[in-house]
mmCIF file with all atom_site columns, C-alpha atoms in Angstrom:
data_model
loop_
_atom_site.group_PDB
_atom_site.id
_atom_site.type_symbol
_atom_site.label_atom_id
_atom_site.label_alt_id
_atom_site.label_comp_id
_atom_site.label_asym_id
_atom_site.label_entity_id
_atom_site.label_seq_id
_atom_site.pdbx_PDB_ins_code
_atom_site.Cartn_x
_atom_site.Cartn_y
_atom_site.Cartn_z
_atom_site.occupancy
_atom_site.B_iso_or_equiv
_atom_site.pdbx_formal_charge
_atom_site.auth_seq_id
_atom_site.auth_comp_id
_atom_site.auth_asym_id
_atom_site.auth_atom_id
_atom_site.pdbx_PDB_model_num
ATOM 1   C CA . UNK A 1 1   ? 124.106 109.275 91.937  1.00 91.00 ? 1   UNK A CA 1
ATOM 2   C CA . UNK A 1 2   ? 120.238 108.099 91.447  1.00 96.00 ? 2   UNK A CA 1
ATOM 3   C CA . UNK A 1 3   ? 117.842 110.180 91.907  1.00 97.00 ? 3   UNK A CA 1
ATOM 4   C CA . UNK A 1 4   ? 114.128 110.087 92.174  1.00 98.00 ? 4   UNK A CA 1
ATOM 5   C CA . UNK A 1 5   ? 111.337 112.631 91.991  1.00 98.00 ? 5   UNK A CA 1
ATOM 6   C CA . UNK A 1 6   ? 108.040 112.155 92.769  1.00 98.00 ? 6   UNK A CA 1
ATOM 7   C CA . UNK A 1 7   ? 104.838 113.822 91.053  1.00 98.00 ? 7   UNK A CA 1
ATOM 8   C CA . UNK A 1 8   ? 101.215 113.983 90.755  1.00 98.00 ? 8   UNK A CA 1
ATOM 9   C CA . UNK A 1 9   ? 99.612  114.902 94.258  1.00 98.00 ? 9   UNK A CA 1
ATOM 10  C CA . UNK A 1 10  ? 97.156  117.080 95.036  1.00 98.00 ? 10  UNK A CA 1
ATOM 11  C CA . UNK A 1 11  ? 93.225  117.598 96.702  1.00 98.00 ? 11  UNK A CA 1
ATOM 12  C CA . UNK A 1 12  ? 90.451  114.834 95.908  1.00 98.00 ? 12  UNK A CA 1
ATOM 13  C CA . UNK A 1 13  ? 87.405  113.977 97.550  1.00 98.00 ? 13  UNK A CA 1
ATOM 14  C CA . UNK A 1 14  ? 86.802  110.823 99.157  1.00 98.00 ? 14  UNK A CA 1
ATOM 15  C CA . UNK A 1 15  ? 86.140  108.408 96.727  1.00 98.00 ? 15  UNK A CA 1
ATOM 16  C CA . UNK A 1 16  ? 88.252  110.194 94.101  1.00 98.00 ? 16  UNK A CA 1
ATOM 17  C CA . UNK A 1 17  ? 91.665  108.801 92.183  1.00 98.00 ? 17  UNK A CA 1
ATOM 18  C CA . UNK A 1 18  ? 95.201  109.992 91.816  1.00 98.00 ? 18  UNK A CA 1
ATOM 19  C CA . UNK A 1 19  ? 97.954  108.495 89.832  1.00 98.00 ? 19  UNK A CA 1
ATOM 20  C CA . UNK A 1 20  ? 101.246 109.494 91.075  1.00 98.00 ? 20  UNK A CA 1
ATOM 21  C CA . UNK A 1 21  ? 104.530 109.188 89.586  1.00 98.00 ? 21  UNK A CA 1
ATOM 22  C CA . UNK A 1 22  ? 108.178 108.413 90.426  1.00 98.00 ? 22  UNK A CA 1
ATOM 23  C CA . UNK A 1 23  ? 110.912 109.226 87.701  1.00 98.00 ? 23  UNK A CA 1
ATOM 24  C CA . UNK A 1 24  ? 113.960 108.110 88.072  1.00 98.00 ? 24  UNK A CA 1
ATOM 25  C CA . UNK A 1 25  ? 117.484 109.552 86.844  1.00 97.00 ? 25  UNK A CA 1
ATOM 26  C CA . UNK A 1 26  ? 118.743 106.665 85.583  1.00 96.00 ? 26  UNK A CA 1
ATOM 27  C CA . UNK A 1 27  ? 117.373 103.182 84.416  1.00 94.00 ? 27  UNK A CA 1
ATOM 28  C CA . UNK A 1 28  ? 115.878 100.959 87.370  1.00 93.00 ? 28  UNK A CA 1
ATOM 29  C CA . UNK A 1 29  ? 115.976 97.767  85.513  1.00 91.00 ? 29  UNK A CA 1
ATOM 30  C CA . UNK A 1 30  ? 116.407 95.380  88.368  1.00 90.00 ? 30  UNK A CA 1
ATOM 31  C CA . UNK A 1 31  ? 115.391 97.097  91.563  1.00 95.00 ? 31  UNK A CA 1
ATOM 32  C CA . UNK A 1 32  ? 112.742 96.785  93.753  1.00 96.00 ? 32  UNK A CA 1
ATOM 33  C CA . UNK A 1 33  ? 110.888 100.347 93.801  1.00 97.00 ? 33  UNK A CA 1
ATOM 34  C CA . UNK A 1 34  ? 108.536 101.071 96.626  1.00 98.00 ? 34  UNK A CA 1
ATOM 35  C CA . UNK A 1 35  ? 106.139 104.032 97.232  1.00 98.00 ? 35  UNK A CA 1
ATOM 36  C CA . UNK A 1 36  ? 105.743 104.926 101.201 1.00 98.00 ? 36  UNK A CA 1
ATOM 37  C CA . UNK A 1 37  ? 103.686 107.856 102.784 1.00 98.00 ? 37  UNK A CA 1
ATOM 38  C CA . UNK A 1 38  ? 104.091 109.893 105.882 1.00 97.00 ? 38  UNK A CA 1
ATOM 39  C CA . UNK A 1 39  ? 101.873 112.466 107.981 1.00 93.00 ? 39  UNK A CA 1
ATOM 40  C CA . UNK A 1 40  ? 103.150 114.806 111.073 1.00 86.00 ? 40  UNK A CA 1
ATOM 41  C CA . UNK A 1 41  ? 103.751 113.608 113.620 1.00 91.00 ? 41  UNK A CA 1
ATOM 42  C CA . UNK A 1 42  ? 103.834 109.797 112.495 1.00 94.00 ? 42  UNK A CA 1
ATOM 43  C CA . UNK A 1 43  ? 106.335 107.086 111.382 1.00 95.00 ? 43  UNK A CA 1
ATOM 44  C CA . UNK A 1 44  ? 106.741 106.955 107.508 1.00 96.00 ? 44  UNK A CA 1
ATOM 45  C CA . UNK A 1 45  ? 104.557 103.690 106.058 1.00 97.00 ? 45  UNK A CA 1
ATOM 46  C CA . UNK A 1 46  ? 104.587 101.587 103.275 1.00 97.00 ? 46  UNK A CA 1
ATOM 47  C CA . UNK A 1 47  ? 102.289 101.720 100.896 1.00 98.00 ? 47  UNK A CA 1
ATOM 48  C CA . UNK A 1 48  ? 103.327 99.375  98.009  1.00 98.00 ? 48  UNK A CA 1
ATOM 49  C CA . UNK A 1 49  ? 106.391 97.849  96.255  1.00 98.00 ? 49  UNK A CA 1
ATOM 50  C CA . UNK A 1 50  ? 106.804 96.349  92.915  1.00 97.00 ? 50  UNK A CA 1
ATOM 51  C CA . UNK A 1 51  ? 110.022 93.737  92.176  1.00 94.00 ? 51  UNK A CA 1
ATOM 52  C CA . UNK A 1 52  ? 112.583 93.937  89.449  1.00 89.00 ? 52  UNK A CA 1
ATOM 53  C CA . UNK A 1 53  ? 109.725 93.677  85.958  1.00 86.00 ? 53  UNK A CA 1
ATOM 54  C CA . UNK A 1 54  ? 107.231 93.655  87.763  1.00 87.00 ? 54  UNK A CA 1
ATOM 55  C CA . UNK A 1 55  ? 107.349 90.240  88.802  1.00 89.00 ? 55  UNK A CA 1
ATOM 56  C CA . UNK A 1 56  ? 105.500 90.834  92.469  1.00 93.00 ? 56  UNK A CA 1
ATOM 57  C CA . UNK A 1 57  ? 103.916 93.443  93.524  1.00 96.00 ? 57  UNK A CA 1
ATOM 58  C CA . UNK A 1 58  ? 102.785 94.178  97.896  1.00 97.00 ? 58  UNK A CA 1
ATOM 59  C CA . UNK A 1 59  ? 100.480 96.199  99.498  1.00 98.00 ? 59  UNK A CA 1
ATOM 60  C CA . UNK A 1 60  ? 99.821  97.446  102.806 1.00 98.00 ? 60  UNK A CA 1
ATOM 61  C CA . UNK A 1 61  ? 96.470  95.557  104.294 1.00 97.00 ? 61  UNK A CA 1
ATOM 62  C CA . UNK A 1 62  ? 94.998  99.278  104.421 1.00 97.00 ? 62  UNK A CA 1
ATOM 63  C CA . UNK A 1 63  ? 95.416  100.189 100.463 1.00 98.00 ? 63  UNK A CA 1
ATOM 64  C CA . UNK A 1 64  ? 95.111  96.653  99.100  1.00 98.00 ? 64  UNK A CA 1
ATOM 65  C CA . UNK A 1 65  ? 92.094  96.364  96.773  1.00 98.00 ? 65  UNK A CA 1
ATOM 66  C CA . UNK A 1 66  ? 92.331  99.728  96.046  1.00 98.00 ? 66  UNK A CA 1
ATOM 67  C CA . UNK A 1 67  ? 96.018  100.875 94.645  1.00 98.00 ? 67  UNK A CA 1
ATOM 68  C CA . UNK A 1 68  ? 97.759  99.719  91.875  1.00 98.00 ? 68  UNK A CA 1
ATOM 69  C CA . UNK A 1 69  ? 101.467 99.890  91.785  1.00 98.00 ? 69  UNK A CA 1
ATOM 70  C CA . UNK A 1 70  ? 103.363 99.991  88.282  1.00 97.00 ? 70  UNK A CA 1
ATOM 71  C CA . UNK A 1 71  ? 106.497 100.518 86.397  1.00 97.00 ? 71  UNK A CA 1
ATOM 72  C CA . UNK A 1 72  ? 107.352 101.334 83.089  1.00 96.00 ? 72  UNK A CA 1
ATOM 73  C CA . UNK A 1 73  ? 111.341 100.524 83.499  1.00 95.00 ? 73  UNK A CA 1
ATOM 74  C CA . UNK A 1 74  ? 112.436 102.262 79.609  1.00 95.00 ? 74  UNK A CA 1
ATOM 75  C CA . UNK A 1 75  ? 110.905 105.206 80.614  1.00 96.00 ? 75  UNK A CA 1
ATOM 76  C CA . UNK A 1 76  ? 112.174 105.318 84.101  1.00 97.00 ? 76  UNK A CA 1
ATOM 77  C CA . UNK A 1 77  ? 109.192 105.452 85.679  1.00 97.00 ? 77  UNK A CA 1
ATOM 78  C CA . UNK A 1 78  ? 107.134 103.843 88.616  1.00 98.00 ? 78  UNK A CA 1
ATOM 79  C CA . UNK A 1 79  ? 103.504 104.474 89.185  1.00 98.00 ? 79  UNK A CA 1
ATOM 80  C CA . UNK A 1 80  ? 101.214 104.699 92.264  1.00 98.00 ? 80  UNK A CA 1
ATOM 81  C CA . UNK A 1 81  ? 97.701  104.335 90.845  1.00 98.00 ? 81  UNK A CA 1
ATOM 82  C CA . UNK A 1 82  ? 95.093  105.378 94.177  1.00 98.00 ? 82  UNK A CA 1
ATOM 83  C CA . UNK A 1 83  ? 91.513  104.750 93.828  1.00 98.00 ? 83  UNK A CA 1
ATOM 84  C CA . UNK A 1 84  ? 88.688  105.140 96.251  1.00 98.00 ? 84  UNK A CA 1
ATOM 85  C CA . UNK A 1 85  ? 90.840  107.213 98.373  1.00 98.00 ? 85  UNK A CA 1
ATOM 86  C CA . UNK A 1 86  ? 89.786  108.128 101.610 1.00 98.00 ? 86  UNK A CA 1
ATOM 87  C CA . UNK A 1 87  ? 90.822  110.457 104.343 1.00 97.00 ? 87  UNK A CA 1
ATOM 88  C CA . UNK A 1 88  ? 93.512  108.579 106.023 1.00 96.00 ? 88  UNK A CA 1
ATOM 89  C CA . UNK A 1 89  ? 95.447  108.460 103.199 1.00 97.00 ? 89  UNK A CA 1
ATOM 90  C CA . UNK A 1 90  ? 96.373  111.635 103.380 1.00 97.00 ? 90  UNK A CA 1
ATOM 91  C CA . UNK A 1 91  ? 100.235 112.512 103.680 1.00 98.00 ? 91  UNK A CA 1
ATOM 92  C CA . UNK A 1 92  ? 103.644 112.964 101.791 1.00 98.00 ? 92  UNK A CA 1
ATOM 93  C CA . UNK A 1 93  ? 104.045 110.027 99.259  1.00 98.00 ? 93  UNK A CA 1
ATOM 94  C CA . UNK A 1 94  ? 107.963 108.524 98.574  1.00 98.00 ? 94  UNK A CA 1
ATOM 95  C CA . UNK A 1 95  ? 109.227 107.072 96.341  1.00 98.00 ? 95  UNK A CA 1
ATOM 96  C CA . UNK A 1 96  ? 111.837 104.643 97.187  1.00 98.00 ? 96  UNK A CA 1
ATOM 97  C CA . UNK A 1 97  ? 114.758 102.151 96.224  1.00 97.00 ? 97  UNK A CA 1
ATOM 98  C CA . UNK A 1 98  ? 117.651 100.083 97.867  1.00 92.00 ? 98  UNK A CA 1
ATOM 99  C CA . UNK A 1 99  ? 118.782 99.118  94.124  1.00 91.00 ? 99  UNK A CA 1
ATOM 100 C CA . UNK A 1 100 ? 117.830 95.060  94.855  1.00 86.00 ? 100 UNK A CA 1
ATOM 101 C CA . UNK A 1 101 ? 116.188 92.642  92.904  1.00 81.00 ? 101 UNK A CA 1
ATOM 102 C CA . UNK A 1 102 ? 113.824 91.454  95.445  1.00 84.00 ? 102 UNK A CA 1
ATOM 103 C CA . UNK A 1 103 ? 111.555 93.269  97.698  1.00 92.00 ? 103 UNK A CA 1
ATOM 104 C CA . UNK A 1 104 ? 112.537 91.708  101.184 1.00 90.00 ? 104 UNK A CA 1
ATOM 105 C CA . UNK A 1 105 ? 111.581 92.954  103.842 1.00 93.00 ? 105 UNK A CA 1
ATOM 106 C CA . UNK A 1 106 ? 109.850 95.762  101.691 1.00 96.00 ? 106 UNK A CA 1
ATOM 107 C CA . UNK A 1 107 ? 107.410 97.777  104.364 1.00 96.00 ? 107 UNK A CA 1
ATOM 108 C CA . UNK A 1 108 ? 110.594 98.847  106.286 1.00 95.00 ? 108 UNK A CA 1
ATOM 109 C CA . UNK A 1 109 ? 111.926 101.790 105.797 1.00 94.00 ? 109 UNK A CA 1
ATOM 110 C CA . UNK A 1 110 ? 115.450 101.096 106.697 1.00 94.00 ? 110 UNK A CA 1
ATOM 111 C CA . UNK A 1 111 ? 115.651 99.402  103.914 1.00 93.00 ? 111 UNK A CA 1
ATOM 112 C CA . UNK A 1 112 ? 115.975 101.634 101.569 1.00 95.00 ? 112 UNK A CA 1
ATOM 113 C CA . UNK A 1 113 ? 118.823 104.743 101.046 1.00 95.00 ? 113 UNK A CA 1
ATOM 114 C CA . UNK A 1 114 ? 117.255 106.481 98.009  1.00 97.00 ? 114 UNK A CA 1
ATOM 115 C CA . UNK A 1 115 ? 114.271 108.154 98.317  1.00 98.00 ? 115 UNK A CA 1
ATOM 116 C CA . UNK A 1 116 ? 112.506 111.487 96.604  1.00 98.00 ? 116 UNK A CA 1
ATOM 117 C CA . UNK A 1 117 ? 111.445 114.948 97.554  1.00 98.00 ? 117 UNK A CA 1
ATOM 118 C CA . UNK A 1 118 ? 107.734 113.737 97.888  1.00 98.00 ? 118 UNK A CA 1
ATOM 119 C CA . UNK A 1 119 ? 104.868 114.690 96.750  1.00 98.00 ? 119 UNK A CA 1
ATOM 120 C CA . UNK A 1 120 ? 101.374 115.479 98.759  1.00 98.00 ? 120 UNK A CA 1
ATOM 121 C CA . UNK A 1 121 ? 97.796  114.079 98.839  1.00 98.00 ? 121 UNK A CA 1
ATOM 122 C CA . UNK A 1 122 ? 95.136  115.361 100.563 1.00 98.00 ? 122 UNK A CA 1
ATOM 123 C CA . UNK A 1 123 ? 92.015  113.675 100.626 1.00 98.00 ? 123 UNK A CA 1
ATOM 124 C CA . UNK A 1 124 ? 88.674  115.677 102.107 1.00 97.00 ? 124 UNK A CA 1
ATOM 125 C CA . UNK A 1 125 ? 85.750  114.193 103.891 1.00 94.00 ? 125 UNK A CA 1
#
């Protein structure tokens, strides 16, 4: 059973940076990997995704140009570098996959069936 564990969350002031990590319990070669975030009372929203071998990276409009998703398959790791953070970036960040190669329909949470437990990010103004 593939499991995902996120880390790297914390508290930071607006304009700062954080790097989140997602460690998989098994190799993730060939899988689209995604990051989502959620705040209480709101729907879980897509942040970024990276396809097999990193050939394609996808971002929501709200983070485009500020966040960078990457992966190191040999280490079973996926990362989310978050720069120029804003208070609206506050939330619990989740790593997810459905073990597909392509990231079709990447921004829909129903696409994914494997989720980590999340790591909390708080951005203060």
